[in-house]
Amino acid sequence: MTRQQSDRRAVVTGAARGIGAATVRRLAHDGARVLIADIDAGPARAVAEEIRAEGHEALWHQVDIADEASVASLAARVGEVWGGLDVLVNNASILDGTPLDELTRARFTTVQQVNQDGALWVSMALRPWLARSASPRIVNLSSILGMRGQVDGLAYSVAKGGVINMTRSLAVELAPEGIVVNCICPGFIDTRMAQLPDGSGHEHETDWFRDIYLKYGRLPLRRAGQPEDVADAIAFFCGEDCRYVTGQVLLVDGGLSVTF
């Protein structure tokens, strides 16, 4: 157990799989009490049971971050079981690769509600509990696509770009309450989102990825990231050592963003 997370109370949204699951495992192993919040109840329960089997404290709660009543239920659960909160990781997200000519207002709105608005309203709902902590932290998950454009990625990129500036604004707004707010932008990470939309396989196994990004070094570290690579960076932002860093954006992308 490290001093960084010892007995801290942490909620991670979208924590049933991928980066979220890696994050709750990392925080729990570092001594935190974790709550796995996810729209998929079965996988969320399974992650909680796995963590408890390893001797750590873990709860789970089904939540739809795009639904006001569901978010209120999550906040009530936190108050009921802990009466306060130290860490919130806004990780829940959906992927969207709708071509521009096929993008509808309804689809655009749905992507914004989940990928951008959800992080804001979860933060606001849990803010009263965070304000009770001696060292409260919010970590928002954006994406390298929040800083770069991509074909068939308008709705997703707009939402993730919004998360970046939302992080900066929240850092200013919540600083008087001692709440530190930072943002992580993952690059190519081996998660469910890396599956090709047509179900034909994994984007990191395609010839174009292996050629452009690996062989020719567009991705300097020449490998896709693992969820644990992102979770380790999140853990710093969640910990007590992150006391004078706020409103910042960290790209965890293997150097992808520095090549051209």
mmCIF file of N, CA, C and O in Angstrom, residues 11 13 63-65 67-80 84-85 88 90 117-132 138 170 174 177 179:
data_model
loop_
_atom_site.group_PDB
_atom_site.id
_atom_site.type_symbol
_atom_site.label_atom_id
_atom_site.label_comp_id
_atom_site.label_asym_id
_atom_site.label_seq_id
_atom_site.Cartn_x
_atom_site.Cartn_y
_atom_site.Cartn_z
ATOM 1 N N VAL A 11 -14.361 7.241 -7.000
ATOM 2 C CA VAL A 11 -15.387 6.824 -7.953
ATOM 3 C C VAL A 11 -14.791 6.923 -9.347
ATOM 4 O O VAL A 11 -14.216 7.953 -9.715
ATOM 5 N N THR A 13 -16.007 6.327 -13.316
ATOM 6 C CA THR A 13 -17.103 5.991 -14.228
ATOM 7 C C THR A 13 -16.555 5.214 -15.424
ATOM 8 O O THR A 13 -15.386 5.327 -15.771
ATOM 9 N N VAL A 63 -24.893 3.159 -13.447
ATOM 10 C CA VAL A 63 -25.202 4.563 -13.702
ATOM 11 C C VAL A 63 -25.168 4.842 -15.199
ATOM 12 O O VAL A 63 -24.322 4.318 -15.926
ATOM 13 N N ASP A 64 -26.100 5.646 -15.628
ATOM 14 C CA ASP A 64 -26.109 6.199 -16.979
ATOM 15 C C ASP A 64 -25.771 7.669 -16.823
ATOM 16 O O ASP A 64 -26.598 8.461 -16.352
ATOM 17 N N ILE A 65 -24.565 8.057 -17.209
ATOM 18 C CA ILE A 65 -24.123 9.425 -16.928
ATOM 19 C C ILE A 65 -24.860 10.466 -17.765
ATOM 20 O O ILE A 65 -24.743 11.666 -17.492
ATOM 21 N N ASP A 67 -28.116 10.488 -17.876
ATOM 22 C CA ASP A 67 -29.443 10.565 -17.263
ATOM 23 C C ASP A 67 -29.342 11.242 -15.894
ATOM 24 O O ASP A 67 -28.624 10.769 -15.007
ATOM 25 N N GLU A 68 -30.059 12.327 -15.730
ATOM 26 C CA GLU A 68 -29.963 13.136 -14.503
ATOM 27 C C GLU A 68 -30.323 12.339 -13.257
ATOM 28 O O GLU A 68 -29.636 12.409 -12.231
ATOM 29 N N ALA A 69 -31.399 11.572 -13.312
ATOM 30 C CA ALA A 69 -31.825 10.799 -12.144
ATOM 31 C C ALA A 69 -30.808 9.723 -11.794
ATOM 32 O O ALA A 69 -30.556 9.446 -10.615
ATOM 33 N N SER A 70 -30.207 9.115 -12.801
ATOM 34 C CA SER A 70 -29.211 8.078 -12.569
ATOM 35 C C SER A 70 -27.961 8.659 -11.906
ATOM 36 O O SER A 70 -27.388 8.057 -10.989
ATOM 37 N N VAL A 71 -27.549 9.832 -12.358
ATOM 38 C CA VAL A 71 -26.395 10.497 -11.747
ATOM 39 C C VAL A 71 -26.703 10.880 -10.301
ATOM 40 O O VAL A 71 -25.857 10.742 -9.409
ATOM 41 N N ALA A 72 -27.924 11.351 -10.051
ATOM 42 C CA ALA A 72 -28.323 11.688 -8.683
ATOM 43 C C ALA A 72 -28.284 10.456 -7.785
ATOM 44 O O ALA A 72 -27.912 10.537 -6.613
ATOM 45 N N SER A 73 -28.666 9.308 -8.341
ATOM 46 C CA SER A 73 -28.612 8.058 -7.583
ATOM 47 C C SER A 73 -27.177 7.702 -7.210
ATOM 48 O O SER A 73 -26.913 7.237 -6.098
ATOM 49 N N LEU A 74 -26.238 7.926 -8.142
ATOM 50 C CA LEU A 74 -24.822 7.676 -7.843
ATOM 51 C C LEU A 74 -24.347 8.575 -6.709
ATOM 52 O O LEU A 74 -23.674 8.122 -5.775
ATOM 53 N N ALA A 75 -24.704 9.849 -6.765
ATOM 54 C CA ALA A 75 -24.301 10.785 -5.708
ATOM 55 C C ALA A 75 -24.876 10.375 -4.357
ATOM 56 O O ALA A 75 -24.199 10.447 -3.328
ATOM 57 N N ALA A 76 -26.128 9.936 -4.364
ATOM 58 C CA ALA A 76 -26.757 9.494 -3.119
ATOM 59 C C ALA A 76 -26.042 8.266 -2.560
ATOM 60 O O ALA A 76 -25.869 8.136 -1.341
ATOM 61 N N ARG A 77 -25.630 7.356 -3.439
ATOM 62 C CA ARG A 77 -24.924 6.151 -2.997
ATOM 63 C C ARG A 77 -23.595 6.511 -2.340
ATOM 64 O O ARG A 77 -23.224 5.944 -1.307
ATOM 65 N N VAL A 78 -22.880 7.449 -2.931
ATOM 66 C CA VAL A 78 -21.608 7.889 -2.358
ATOM 67 C C VAL A 78 -21.830 8.468 -0.965
ATOM 68 O O VAL A 78 -21.094 8.179 -0.013
ATOM 69 N N GLY A 79 -22.865 9.301 -0.837
ATOM 70 C CA GLY A 79 -23.156 9.865 0.470
ATOM 71 C C GLY A 79 -23.547 8.814 1.488
ATOM 72 O O GLY A 79 -23.166 8.892 2.660
ATOM 73 N N GLU A 80 -24.286 7.817 1.037
ATOM 74 C CA GLU A 80 -24.753 6.753 1.925
ATOM 75 C C GLU A 80 -23.610 5.895 2.450
ATOM 76 O O GLU A 80 -23.553 5.586 3.649
ATOM 77 N N GLY A 84 -18.533 11.176 1.907
ATOM 78 C CA GLY A 84 -17.502 12.063 1.375
ATOM 79 C C GLY A 84 -16.795 11.365 0.230
ATOM 80 O O GLY A 84 -16.991 10.173 -0.009
ATOM 81 N N LEU A 85 -15.961 12.115 -0.484
ATOM 82 C CA LEU A 85 -15.272 11.555 -1.641
ATOM 83 C C LEU A 85 -13.955 12.289 -1.845
ATOM 84 O O LEU A 85 -13.878 13.502 -1.663
ATOM 85 N N LEU A 88 -12.612 11.582 -8.116
ATOM 86 C CA LEU A 88 -13.562 11.265 -9.169
ATOM 87 C C LEU A 88 -12.803 11.176 -10.486
ATOM 88 O O LEU A 88 -12.117 12.127 -10.871
ATOM 89 N N ASN A 90 -13.634 10.763 -14.340
ATOM 90 C CA ASN A 90 -14.674 10.769 -15.359
ATOM 91 C C ASN A 90 -14.144 10.081 -16.617
ATOM 92 O O ASN A 90 -13.526 10.721 -17.484
ATOM 93 N N ASP A 117 -21.038 16.228 -21.671
ATOM 94 C CA ASP A 117 -21.953 16.679 -20.621
ATOM 95 C C ASP A 117 -21.948 15.753 -19.416
ATOM 96 O O ASP A 117 -22.044 16.205 -18.271
ATOM 97 N N GLY A 118 -21.833 14.444 -19.671
ATOM 98 C CA GLY A 118 -21.860 13.487 -18.574
ATOM 99 C C GLY A 118 -20.775 13.761 -17.548
ATOM 100 O O GLY A 118 -21.013 13.707 -16.333
ATOM 101 N N ALA A 119 -19.570 14.066 -18.017
ATOM 102 C CA ALA A 119 -18.469 14.355 -17.094
ATOM 103 C C ALA A 119 -18.764 15.586 -16.244
ATOM 104 O O ALA A 119 -18.442 15.634 -15.047
ATOM 105 N N LEU A 120 -19.387 16.586 -16.865
ATOM 106 C CA LEU A 120 -19.716 17.804 -16.113
ATOM 107 C C LEU A 120 -20.752 17.529 -15.037
ATOM 108 O O LEU A 120 -20.575 17.907 -13.865
ATOM 109 N N TRP A 121 -21.844 16.853 -15.406
ATOM 110 C CA TRP A 121 -22.924 16.686 -14.447
ATOM 111 C C TRP A 121 -22.584 15.679 -13.353
ATOM 112 O O TRP A 121 -23.041 15.826 -12.213
ATOM 113 N N VAL A 122 -21.754 14.692 -13.653
ATOM 114 C CA VAL A 122 -21.273 13.812 -12.586
ATOM 115 C C VAL A 122 -20.398 14.618 -11.626
ATOM 116 O O VAL A 122 -20.505 14.483 -10.397
ATOM 117 N N SER A 123 -19.535 15.464 -12.171
ATOM 118 C CA SER A 123 -18.681 16.303 -11.323
ATOM 119 C C SER A 123 -19.508 17.209 -10.422
ATOM 120 O O SER A 123 -19.219 17.360 -9.223
ATOM 121 N N MET A 124 -20.545 17.816 -10.979
ATOM 122 C CA MET A 124 -21.376 18.715 -10.179
ATOM 123 C C MET A 124 -22.170 17.955 -9.117
ATOM 124 O O MET A 124 -22.342 18.433 -7.991
ATOM 125 N N ALA A 125 -22.646 16.752 -9.469
ATOM 126 C CA ALA A 125 -23.416 15.969 -8.504
ATOM 127 C C ALA A 125 -22.554 15.507 -7.339
ATOM 128 O O ALA A 125 -23.023 15.427 -6.189
ATOM 129 N N LEU A 126 -21.280 15.201 -7.623
ATOM 130 C CA LEU A 126 -20.388 14.699 -6.576
ATOM 131 C C LEU A 126 -19.567 15.806 -5.909
ATOM 132 O O LEU A 126 -18.858 15.553 -4.935
ATOM 133 N N ARG A 127 -19.676 16.997 -6.416
ATOM 134 C CA ARG A 127 -18.935 18.130 -5.863
ATOM 135 C C ARG A 127 -19.133 18.321 -4.358
ATOM 136 O O ARG A 127 -18.144 18.560 -3.637
ATOM 137 N N PRO A 128 -20.361 18.248 -3.833
ATOM 138 C CA PRO A 128 -20.511 18.435 -2.381
ATOM 139 C C PRO A 128 -19.727 17.420 -1.567
ATOM 140 O O PRO A 128 -19.215 17.741 -0.485
ATOM 141 N N TRP A 129 -19.625 16.179 -2.060
ATOM 142 C CA TRP A 129 -18.871 15.158 -1.341
ATOM 143 C C TRP A 129 -17.372 15.392 -1.496
ATOM 144 O O TRP A 129 -16.608 15.197 -0.545
ATOM 145 N N LEU A 130 -16.929 15.815 -2.680
ATOM 146 C CA LEU A 130 -15.520 16.132 -2.884
ATOM 147 C C LEU A 130 -15.078 17.295 -1.994
ATOM 148 O O LEU A 130 -13.947 17.314 -1.499
ATOM 149 N N ALA A 131 -15.969 18.250 -1.793
ATOM 150 C CA ALA A 131 -15.629 19.428 -0.992
ATOM 151 C C ALA A 131 -15.346 19.079 0.468
ATOM 152 O O ALA A 131 -14.744 19.875 1.194
ATOM 153 N N ARG A 132 -15.750 17.885 0.887
ATOM 154 C CA ARG A 132 -15.488 17.448 2.260
ATOM 155 C C ARG A 132 -14.105 16.826 2.423
ATOM 156 O O ARG A 132 -13.675 16.551 3.535
ATOM 157 N N ILE A 138 -10.361 15.623 -9.294
ATOM 158 C CA ILE A 138 -11.159 15.210 -10.439
ATOM 159 C C ILE A 138 -10.203 14.986 -11.598
ATOM 160 O O ILE A 138 -9.354 15.842 -11.891
ATOM 161 N N LEU A 170 -13.233 24.147 -14.941
ATOM 162 C CA LEU A 170 -13.522 23.601 -13.616
ATOM 163 C C LEU A 170 -12.356 23.809 -12.661
ATOM 164 O O LEU A 170 -12.558 24.039 -11.460
ATOM 165 N N LEU A 174 -13.370 25.571 -9.282
ATOM 166 C CA LEU A 174 -13.373 24.759 -8.062
ATOM 167 C C LEU A 174 -12.131 24.937 -7.196
ATOM 168 O O LEU A 174 -12.056 24.382 -6.103
ATOM 169 N N GLU A 177 -12.442 25.751 -3.546
ATOM 170 C CA GLU A 177 -12.864 24.643 -2.695
ATOM 171 C C GLU A 177 -11.747 23.609 -2.518
ATOM 172 O O GLU A 177 -11.956 22.566 -1.896
ATOM 173 N N ILE A 179 -10.430 21.801 -4.863
ATOM 174 C CA ILE A 179 -10.579 20.667 -5.770
ATOM 175 C C ILE A 179 -9.634 20.843 -6.955
ATOM 176 O O ILE A 179 -9.721 21.821 -7.696
#
